[in-house]
PDB file of N, CA and C in Angstrom:
ATOM      1  N   MET A   1      -7.169  -9.157   5.743  1.00 73.00           N
ATOM      2  CA  MET A   1      -5.921  -8.430   5.589  1.00 73.00           C
ATOM      3  C   MET A   1      -4.844  -9.094   6.450  1.00 73.00           C
ATOM      4  N   HIS A   2      -3.633  -8.872   6.072  1.00 85.00           N
ATOM      5  CA  HIS A   2      -2.493  -9.400   6.819  1.00 85.00           C
ATOM      6  C   HIS A   2      -1.773  -8.233   7.501  1.00 85.00           C
ATOM      7  N   PRO A   3      -0.823  -8.513   8.405  1.00 92.00           N
ATOM      8  CA  PRO A   3      -0.174  -7.440   9.168  1.00 92.00           C
ATOM      9  C   PRO A   3       0.440  -6.334   8.303  1.00 92.00           C
ATOM     10  N   LEU A   4       1.025  -6.682   7.173  1.00 92.00           N
ATOM     11  CA  LEU A   4       1.609  -5.655   6.316  1.00 92.00           C
ATOM     12  C   LEU A   4       0.515  -4.727   5.777  1.00 92.00           C
ATOM     13  N   SER A   5      -0.622  -5.294   5.415  1.00 90.00           N
ATOM     14  CA  SER A   5      -1.739  -4.483   4.919  1.00 90.00           C
ATOM     15  C   SER A   5      -2.257  -3.535   5.990  1.00 90.00           C
ATOM     16  N   TRP A   6      -2.514  -4.054   7.176  1.00 92.00           N
ATOM     17  CA  TRP A   6      -3.041  -3.206   8.256  1.00 92.00           C
ATOM     18  C   TRP A   6      -2.113  -2.042   8.538  1.00 92.00           C
ATOM     19  N   ASN A   7      -0.831  -2.328   8.658  1.00 94.00           N
ATOM     20  CA  ASN A   7       0.119  -1.267   8.987  1.00 94.00           C
ATOM     21  C   ASN A   7       0.319  -0.300   7.837  1.00 94.00           C
ATOM     22  N   THR A   8       0.178  -0.776   6.605  1.00 91.00           N
ATOM     23  CA  THR A   8       0.249   0.111   5.453  1.00 91.00           C
ATOM     24  C   THR A   8      -0.947   1.051   5.442  1.00 91.00           C
ATOM     25  N   PHE A   9      -2.139   0.511   5.688  1.00 88.00           N
ATOM     26  CA  PHE A   9      -3.351   1.316   5.669  1.00 88.00           C
ATOM     27  C   PHE A   9      -3.271   2.466   6.676  1.00 88.00           C
ATOM     28  N   TYR A  10      -2.570   2.234   7.782  1.00 92.00           N
ATOM     29  CA  TYR A  10      -2.452   3.271   8.807  1.00 92.00           C
ATOM     30  C   TYR A  10      -1.133   4.037   8.735  1.00 92.00           C
ATOM     31  N   GLY A  11      -0.329   3.756   7.711  1.00 93.00           N
ATOM     32  CA  GLY A  11       0.913   4.508   7.523  1.00 93.00           C
ATOM     33  C   GLY A  11       1.961   4.253   8.585  1.00 93.00           C
ATOM     34  N   ARG A  12       1.999   3.058   9.124  1.00 95.00           N
ATOM     35  CA  ARG A  12       2.957   2.717  10.176  1.00 95.00           C
ATOM     36  C   ARG A  12       4.268   2.235   9.544  1.00 95.00           C
ATOM     37  N   TYR A  13       4.994   3.169   8.945  1.00 95.00           N
ATOM     38  CA  TYR A  13       6.219   2.825   8.219  1.00 95.00           C
ATOM     39  C   TYR A  13       7.256   2.148   9.100  1.00 95.00           C
ATOM     40  N   ASP A  14       7.279   2.471  10.398  1.00 96.00           N
ATOM     41  CA  ASP A  14       8.233   1.852  11.311  1.00 96.00           C
ATOM     42  C   ASP A  14       7.950   0.359  11.479  1.00 96.00           C
ATOM     43  N   ILE A  15       6.677   0.010  11.640  1.00 97.00           N
ATOM     44  CA  ILE A  15       6.287  -1.392  11.774  1.00 97.00           C
ATOM     45  C   ILE A  15       6.459  -2.117  10.434  1.00 97.00           C
ATOM     46  N   ILE A  16       6.128  -1.423   9.348  1.00 96.00           N
ATOM     47  CA  ILE A  16       6.276  -2.008   8.010  1.00 96.00           C
ATOM     48  C   ILE A  16       7.719  -2.416   7.771  1.00 96.00           C
ATOM     49  N   GLU A  17       8.635  -1.534   8.115  1.00 96.00           N
ATOM     50  CA  GLU A  17      10.051  -1.865   7.913  1.00 96.00           C
ATOM     51  C   GLU A  17      10.444  -3.090   8.740  1.00 96.00           C
ATOM     52  N   LEU A  18       9.968  -3.163   9.959  1.00 97.00           N
ATOM     53  CA  LEU A  18      10.245  -4.316  10.818  1.00 97.00           C
ATOM     54  C   LEU A  18       9.683  -5.599  10.195  1.00 97.00           C
ATOM     55  N   LEU A  19       8.449  -5.540   9.707  1.00 96.00           N
ATOM     56  CA  LEU A  19       7.846  -6.710   9.071  1.00 96.00           C
ATOM     57  C   LEU A  19       8.637  -7.147   7.837  1.00 96.00           C
ATOM     58  N   LEU A  20       9.037  -6.175   7.016  1.00 96.00           N
ATOM     59  CA  LEU A  20       9.792  -6.503   5.804  1.00 96.00           C
ATOM     60  C   LEU A  20      11.174  -7.055   6.136  1.00 96.00           C
ATOM     61  N   GLU A  21      11.794  -6.528   7.169  1.00 97.00           N
ATOM     62  CA  GLU A  21      13.096  -7.051   7.601  1.00 97.00           C
ATOM     63  C   GLU A  21      12.997  -8.518   8.011  1.00 97.00           C
ATOM     64  N   HIS A  22      11.816  -8.912   8.462  1.00 97.00           N
ATOM     65  CA  HIS A  22      11.627 -10.280   8.944  1.00 97.00           C
ATOM     66  C   HIS A  22      10.845 -11.153   7.966  1.00 97.00           C
ATOM     67  N   GLY A  23      10.839 -10.762   6.703  1.00 95.00           N
ATOM     68  CA  GLY A  23      10.343 -11.644   5.662  1.00 95.00           C
ATOM     69  C   GLY A  23       8.941 -11.422   5.136  1.00 95.00           C
ATOM     70  N   ALA A  24       8.263 -10.357   5.539  1.00 94.00           N
ATOM     71  CA  ALA A  24       6.936 -10.095   4.969  1.00 94.00           C
ATOM     72  C   ALA A  24       7.061  -9.925   3.456  1.00 94.00           C
ATOM     73  N   ASP A  25       6.059 -10.367   2.736  1.00 92.00           N
ATOM     74  CA  ASP A  25       6.068 -10.312   1.273  1.00 92.00           C
ATOM     75  C   ASP A  25       5.525  -8.968   0.798  1.00 92.00           C
ATOM     76  N   VAL A  26       6.420  -8.122   0.303  1.00 92.00           N
ATOM     77  CA  VAL A  26       6.052  -6.781  -0.154  1.00 92.00           C
ATOM     78  C   VAL A  26       5.125  -6.825  -1.368  1.00 92.00           C
ATOM     79  N   GLU A  27       5.058  -7.970  -2.044  1.00 87.00           N
ATOM     80  CA  GLU A  27       4.225  -8.112  -3.243  1.00 87.00           C
ATOM     81  C   GLU A  27       2.917  -8.861  -2.982  1.00 87.00           C
ATOM     82  N   ALA A  28       2.617  -9.168  -1.723  1.00 83.00           N
ATOM     83  CA  ALA A  28       1.380  -9.891  -1.410  1.00 83.00           C
ATOM     84  C   ALA A  28       0.164  -9.033  -1.753  1.00 83.00           C
ATOM     85  N   ASP A  29      -0.944  -9.705  -2.094  1.00 79.00           N
ATOM     86  CA  ASP A  29      -2.203  -8.976  -2.294  1.00 79.00           C
ATOM     87  C   ASP A  29      -2.510  -8.194  -1.027  1.00 79.00           C
ATOM     88  N   PHE A  30      -3.042  -6.994  -1.198  1.00 79.00           N
ATOM     89  CA  PHE A  30      -3.310  -6.128  -0.060  1.00 79.00           C
ATOM     90  C   PHE A  30      -4.198  -6.801   0.971  1.00 79.00           C
ATOM     91  N   ASP A  31      -5.274  -7.429   0.528  1.00 72.00           N
ATOM     92  CA  ASP A  31      -6.152  -8.072   1.510  1.00 72.00           C
ATOM     93  C   ASP A  31      -6.392  -9.542   1.202  1.00 72.00           C
ATOM     94  N   LEU A  32      -5.357 -10.201   0.711  1.00 52.00           N
ATOM     95  CA  LEU A  32      -5.396 -11.644   0.475  1.00 52.00           C
ATOM     96  C   LEU A  32      -6.613 -12.060  -0.338  1.00 52.00           C
ATOM     97  N   GLY A  33      -6.626 -11.632  -1.560  1.00 55.00           N
ATOM     98  CA  GLY A  33      -7.705 -12.001  -2.461  1.00 55.00           C
ATOM     99  C   GLY A  33      -8.584 -10.826  -2.835  1.00 55.00           C
ATOM    100  N   GLY A  34      -8.216  -9.658  -2.412  1.00 54.00           N
ATOM    101  CA  GLY A  34      -9.009  -8.474  -2.690  1.00 54.00           C
ATOM    102  C   GLY A  34      -8.621  -7.794  -3.976  1.00 54.00           C
ATOM    103  N   SER A  35      -8.410  -8.569  -4.997  1.00 59.00           N
ATOM    104  CA  SER A  35      -8.086  -7.995  -6.292  1.00 59.00           C
ATOM    105  C   SER A  35      -9.273  -7.184  -6.800  1.00 59.00           C
ATOM    106  N   VAL A  36      -8.993  -6.279  -7.699  1.00 62.00           N
ATOM    107  CA  VAL A  36     -10.046  -5.469  -8.297  1.00 62.00           C
ATOM    108  C   VAL A  36     -10.244  -5.898  -9.745  1.00 62.00           C
ATOM    109  N   VAL A  37     -11.435  -5.665 -10.262  1.00 62.00           N
ATOM    110  CA  VAL A  37     -11.743  -6.033 -11.640  1.00 62.00           C
ATOM    111  C   VAL A  37     -11.487  -4.834 -12.539  1.00 62.00           C
ATOM    112  N   ASP A  38     -10.685  -5.056 -13.567  1.00 62.00           N
ATOM    113  CA  ASP A  38     -10.455  -4.051 -14.589  1.00 62.00           C
ATOM    114  C   ASP A  38     -11.688  -4.057 -15.488  1.00 62.00           C
ATOM    115  N   GLU A  39     -12.459  -2.982 -15.451  1.00 67.00           N
ATOM    116  CA  GLU A  39     -13.723  -2.946 -16.206  1.00 67.00           C
ATOM    117  C   GLU A  39     -13.498  -3.036 -17.709  1.00 67.00           C
ATOM    118  N   ARG A  40     -12.321  -2.637 -18.179  1.00 72.00           N
ATOM    119  CA  ARG A  40     -12.047  -2.711 -19.615  1.00 72.00           C
ATOM    120  C   ARG A  40     -11.873  -4.144 -20.075  1.00 72.00           C
ATOM    121  N   THR A  41     -11.205  -4.968 -19.240  1.00 70.00           N
ATOM    122  CA  THR A  41     -10.885  -6.334 -19.652  1.00 70.00           C
ATOM    123  C   THR A  41     -11.699  -7.396 -18.923  1.00 70.00           C
ATOM    124  N   GLY A  42     -12.304  -7.023 -17.781  1.00 71.00           N
ATOM    125  CA  GLY A  42     -13.027  -7.999 -16.977  1.00 71.00           C
ATOM    126  C   GLY A  42     -12.116  -8.905 -16.175  1.00 71.00           C
ATOM    127  N   GLN A  43     -10.823  -8.650 -16.223  1.00 70.00           N
ATOM    128  CA  GLN A  43      -9.838  -9.474 -15.526  1.00 70.00           C
ATOM    129  C   GLN A  43      -9.588  -8.954 -14.114  1.00 70.00           C
ATOM    130  N   LEU A  44      -9.287  -9.881 -13.212  1.00 69.00           N
ATOM    131  CA  LEU A  44      -8.894  -9.488 -11.862  1.00 69.00           C
ATOM    132  C   LEU A  44      -7.467  -8.969 -11.883  1.00 69.00           C
ATOM    133  N   GLU A  45      -7.223  -7.917 -11.132  1.00 72.00           N
ATOM    134  CA  GLU A  45      -5.875  -7.377 -11.007  1.00 72.00           C
ATOM    135  C   GLU A  45      -5.440  -7.423  -9.559  1.00 72.00           C
ATOM    136  N   LYS A  46      -4.219  -7.806  -9.357  1.00 74.00           N
ATOM    137  CA  LYS A  46      -3.634  -7.834  -8.026  1.00 74.00           C
ATOM    138  C   LYS A  46      -3.493  -6.406  -7.510  1.00 74.00           C
ATOM    139  N   VAL A  47      -3.784  -6.202  -6.235  1.00 82.00           N
ATOM    140  CA  VAL A  47      -3.606  -4.908  -5.586  1.00 82.00           C
ATOM    141  C   VAL A  47      -2.619  -5.106  -4.443  1.00 82.00           C
ATOM    142  N   THR A  48      -1.508  -4.400  -4.493  1.00 86.00           N
ATOM    143  CA  THR A  48      -0.491  -4.534  -3.453  1.00 86.00           C
ATOM    144  C   THR A  48      -0.552  -3.362  -2.485  1.00 86.00           C
ATOM    145  N   VAL A  49       0.252  -3.443  -1.437  1.00 89.00           N
ATOM    146  CA  VAL A  49       0.294  -2.365  -0.457  1.00 89.00           C
ATOM    147  C   VAL A  49       0.730  -1.055  -1.115  1.00 89.00           C
ATOM    148  N   LEU A  50       1.623  -1.116  -2.086  1.00 92.00           N
ATOM    149  CA  LEU A  50       2.056   0.107  -2.758  1.00 92.00           C
ATOM    150  C   LEU A  50       0.908   0.731  -3.552  1.00 92.00           C
ATOM    151  N   ASP A  51       0.079  -0.092  -4.179  1.00 88.00           N
ATOM    152  CA  ASP A  51      -1.098   0.432  -4.885  1.00 88.00           C
ATOM    153  C   ASP A  51      -1.986   1.219  -3.931  1.00 88.00           C
ATOM    154  N   VAL A  52      -2.190   0.685  -2.743  1.00 88.00           N
ATOM    155  CA  VAL A  52      -3.055   1.338  -1.760  1.00 88.00           C
ATOM    156  C   VAL A  52      -2.433   2.636  -1.261  1.00 88.00           C
ATOM    157  N   VAL A  53      -1.129   2.634  -0.997  1.00 92.00           N
ATOM    158  CA  VAL A  53      -0.453   3.863  -0.554  1.00 92.00           C
ATOM    159  C   VAL A  53      -0.569   4.944  -1.618  1.00 92.00           C
ATOM    160  N   GLU A  54      -0.369   4.580  -2.872  1.00 90.00           N
ATOM    161  CA  GLU A  54      -0.488   5.565  -3.956  1.00 90.00           C
ATOM    162  C   GLU A  54      -1.907   6.119  -4.029  1.00 90.00           C
ATOM    163  N   LYS A  55      -2.907   5.261  -3.810  1.00 87.00           N
ATOM    164  CA  LYS A  55      -4.291   5.721  -3.805  1.00 87.00           C
ATOM    165  C   LYS A  55      -4.517   6.712  -2.663  1.00 87.00           C
ATOM    166  N   ILE A  56      -4.022   6.404  -1.478  1.00 90.00           N
ATOM    167  CA  ILE A  56      -4.170   7.300  -0.331  1.00 90.00           C
ATOM    168  C   ILE A  56      -3.499   8.638  -0.625  1.00 90.00           C
ATOM    169  N   LEU A  57      -2.310   8.598  -1.197  1.00 92.00           N
ATOM    170  CA  LEU A  57      -1.587   9.838  -1.506  1.00 92.00           C
ATOM    171  C   LEU A  57      -2.282  10.659  -2.591  1.00 92.00           C
ATOM    172  N   SER A  58      -3.147  10.025  -3.376  1.00 90.00           N
ATOM    173  CA  SER A  58      -3.853  10.771  -4.424  1.00 90.00           C
ATOM    174  C   SER A  58      -5.106  11.462  -3.884  1.00 90.00           C
ATOM    175  N   THR A  59      -5.441  11.202  -2.637  1.00 88.00           N
ATOM    176  CA  THR A  59      -6.605  11.833  -2.019  1.00 88.00           C
ATOM    177  C   THR A  59      -6.150  13.033  -1.187  1.00 88.00           C
ATOM    178  N   GLU A  60      -7.099  13.784  -0.713  1.00 87.00           N
ATOM    179  CA  GLU A  60      -6.767  14.928   0.130  1.00 87.00           C
ATOM    180  C   GLU A  60      -6.526  14.451   1.553  1.00 87.00           C
ATOM    181  N   VAL A  61      -5.287  14.534   1.978  1.00 88.00           N
ATOM    182  CA  VAL A  61      -4.923  14.199   3.355  1.00 88.00           C
ATOM    183  C   VAL A  61      -4.146  15.374   3.921  1.00 88.00           C
ATOM    184  N   ASP A  62      -4.164  15.516   5.244  1.00 93.00           N
ATOM    185  CA  ASP A  62      -3.429  16.627   5.835  1.00 93.00           C
ATOM    186  C   ASP A  62      -1.923  16.377   5.721  1.00 93.00           C
ATOM    187  N   GLU A  63      -1.146  17.389   5.997  1.00 94.00           N
ATOM    188  CA  GLU A  63       0.303  17.322   5.786  1.00 94.00           C
ATOM    189  C   GLU A  63       0.965  16.228   6.628  1.00 94.00           C
ATOM    190  N   GLU A  64       0.512  16.060   7.853  1.00 94.00           N
ATOM    191  CA  GLU A  64       1.087  15.016   8.710  1.00 94.00           C
ATOM    192  C   GLU A  64       0.839  13.629   8.121  1.00 94.00           C
ATOM    193  N   GLN A  65      -0.391  13.400   7.668  1.00 93.00           N
ATOM    194  CA  GLN A  65      -0.712  12.121   7.038  1.00 93.00           C
ATOM    195  C   GLN A  65       0.084  11.938   5.755  1.00 93.00           C
ATOM    196  N   ARG A  66       0.176  12.983   4.951  1.00 95.00           N
ATOM    197  CA  ARG A  66       0.926  12.896   3.694  1.00 95.00           C
ATOM    198  C   ARG A  66       2.364  12.467   3.954  1.00 95.00           C
ATOM    199  N   MET A  67       3.008  13.076   4.938  1.00 96.00           N
ATOM    200  CA  MET A  67       4.406  12.733   5.240  1.00 96.00           C
ATOM    201  C   MET A  67       4.519  11.285   5.707  1.00 96.00           C
ATOM    202  N   ARG A  68       3.547  10.834   6.515  1.00 96.00           N
ATOM    203  CA  ARG A  68       3.573   9.456   7.005  1.00 96.00           C
ATOM    204  C   ARG A  68       3.454   8.480   5.836  1.00 96.00           C
ATOM    205  N   PHE A  69       2.591   8.784   4.863  1.00 96.00           N
ATOM    206  CA  PHE A  69       2.427   7.880   3.736  1.00 96.00           C
ATOM    207  C   PHE A  69       3.555   7.993   2.711  1.00 96.00           C
ATOM    208  N   VAL A  70       4.180   9.135   2.620  1.00 96.00           N
ATOM    209  CA  VAL A  70       5.377   9.257   1.773  1.00 96.00           C
ATOM    210  C   VAL A  70       6.490   8.388   2.359  1.00 96.00           C
ATOM    211  N   LYS A  71       6.648   8.439   3.676  1.00 97.00           N
ATOM    212  CA  LYS A  71       7.659   7.587   4.330  1.00 97.00           C
ATOM    213  C   LYS A  71       7.308   6.114   4.142  1.00 97.00           C
ATOM    214  N   THR A  72       6.028   5.800   4.230  1.00 96.00           N
ATOM    215  CA  THR A  72       5.576   4.422   4.012  1.00 96.00           C
ATOM    216  C   THR A  72       5.925   3.978   2.598  1.00 96.00           C
ATOM    217  N   ARG A  73       5.617   4.813   1.609  1.00 95.00           N
ATOM    218  CA  ARG A  73       5.945   4.478   0.208  1.00 95.00           C
ATOM    219  C   ARG A  73       7.444   4.269   0.040  1.00 95.00           C
ATOM    220  N   ASN A  74       8.247   5.125   0.661  1.00 96.00           N
ATOM    221  CA  ASN A  74       9.698   5.004   0.536  1.00 96.00           C
ATOM    222  C   ASN A  74      10.217   3.689   1.101  1.00 96.00           C
ATOM    223  N   VAL A  75       9.689   3.282   2.251  1.00 97.00           N
ATOM    224  CA  VAL A  75      10.093   2.002   2.842  1.00 97.00           C
ATOM    225  C   VAL A  75       9.708   0.857   1.909  1.00 97.00           C
ATOM    226  N   LEU A  76       8.480   0.877   1.419  1.00 96.00           N
ATOM    227  CA  LEU A  76       8.022  -0.191   0.529  1.00 96.00           C
ATOM    228  C   LEU A  76       8.887  -0.280  -0.721  1.00 96.00           C
ATOM    229  N   MET A  77       9.205   0.851  -1.302  1.00 95.00           N
ATOM    230  CA  MET A  77      10.010   0.848  -2.529  1.00 95.00           C
ATOM    231  C   MET A  77      11.442   0.393  -2.260  1.00 95.00           C
ATOM    232  N   ARG A  78      11.945   0.707  -1.094  1.00 96.00           N
ATOM    233  CA  ARG A  78      13.288   0.253  -0.728  1.00 96.00           C
ATOM    234  C   ARG A  78      13.349  -1.277  -0.682  1.00 96.00           C
ATOM    235  N   TYR A  79      12.222  -1.894  -0.383  1.00 95.00           N
ATOM    236  CA  TYR A  79      12.159  -3.351  -0.325  1.00 95.00           C
ATOM    237  C   TYR A  79      11.629  -3.963  -1.618  1.00 95.00           C
ATOM    238  N   GLY A  80      11.565  -3.176  -2.676  1.00 94.00           N
ATOM    239  CA  GLY A  80      11.249  -3.707  -3.997  1.00 94.00           C
ATOM    240  C   GLY A  80       9.791  -3.695  -4.400  1.00 94.00           C
ATOM    241  N   ALA A  81       8.954  -2.953  -3.699  1.00 92.00           N
ATOM    242  CA  ALA A  81       7.527  -2.901  -4.051  1.00 92.00           C
ATOM    243  C   ALA A  81       7.337  -2.255  -5.419  1.00 92.00           C
ATOM    244  N   VAL A  82       6.375  -2.791  -6.157  1.00 85.00           N
ATOM    245  CA  VAL A  82       5.988  -2.202  -7.446  1.00 85.00           C
ATOM    246  C   VAL A  82       4.470  -2.129  -7.497  1.00 85.00           C
ATOM    247  N   ARG A  83       3.971  -1.236  -8.339  1.00 81.00           N
ATOM    248  CA  ARG A  83       2.519  -1.123  -8.534  1.00 81.00           C
ATOM    249  C   ARG A  83       2.080  -2.170  -9.542  1.00 81.00           C
ATOM    250  N   TYR A  84       0.944  -2.780  -9.269  1.00 74.00           N
ATOM    251  CA  TYR A  84       0.369  -3.763 -10.183  1.00 74.00           C
ATOM    252  C   TYR A  84      -0.920  -3.257 -10.793  1.00 74.00           C
ATOM    253  N   ALA A  85      -1.784  -2.721  -9.955  1.00 63.00           N
ATOM    254  CA  ALA A  85      -3.123  -2.367 -10.412  1.00 63.00           C
ATOM    255  C   ALA A  85      -3.080  -1.192 -11.380  1.00 63.00           C
ATOM    256  N   THR A  86      -3.808  -1.353 -12.474  1.00 59.00           N
ATOM    257  CA  THR A  86      -3.955  -0.231 -13.404  1.00 59.00           C
ATOM    258  C   THR A  86      -5.284   0.462 -13.154  1.00 59.00           C
ATOM    259  N   VAL A  87      -6.106  -0.153 -12.324  1.00 51.00           N
ATOM    260  CA  VAL A  87      -7.359   0.470 -11.885  1.00 51.00           C
ATOM    261  C   VAL A  87      -7.196   0.850 -10.434  1.00 51.00           C
ATOM    262  N   GLU A  88      -7.967   1.812  -9.991  1.00 59.00           N
ATOM    263  CA  GLU A  88      -7.824   2.309  -8.637  1.00 59.00           C
ATOM    264  C   GLU A  88      -8.538   1.422  -7.632  1.00 59.00           C
ATOM    265  N   PRO A  89      -7.824   0.952  -6.599  1.00 54.00           N
ATOM    266  CA  PRO A  89      -8.491   0.183  -5.554  1.00 54.00           C
ATOM    267  C   PRO A  89      -9.399   1.094  -4.741  1.00 54.00           C
ATOM    268  N   GLU A  90     -10.495   0.525  -4.222  1.00 59.00           N
ATOM    269  CA  GLU A  90     -11.375   1.311  -3.346  1.00 59.00           C
ATOM    270  C   GLU A  90     -10.812   1.275  -1.947  1.00 59.00           C
ATOM    271  N   LEU A  91     -10.947   2.399  -1.248  1.00 55.00           N
ATOM    272  CA  LEU A  91     -10.481   2.456   0.143  1.00 55.00           C
ATOM    273  C   LEU A  91     -11.623   2.253   1.088  1.00 55.00           C
TER     274      LEU A  91
END
């Protein structure tokens, strides 16, 4: 994983914004090669930090965690993040 991935996984939106301000790639693979296989097509799919945040938000998290990841998603989207994976990444 790279610094953007680590901070995304922990919902550190403040650090994420700092990294993005200084050139981090919002579209980089979440764990540098950790694509997932689409079982329907057998093809590898890129998984980005936004894909992982959406997966976390789809699970049961407490309200404090939910707010931290909503803020994380907002920062990522402000910097142009888009979802790539059509299959769910494993956490």
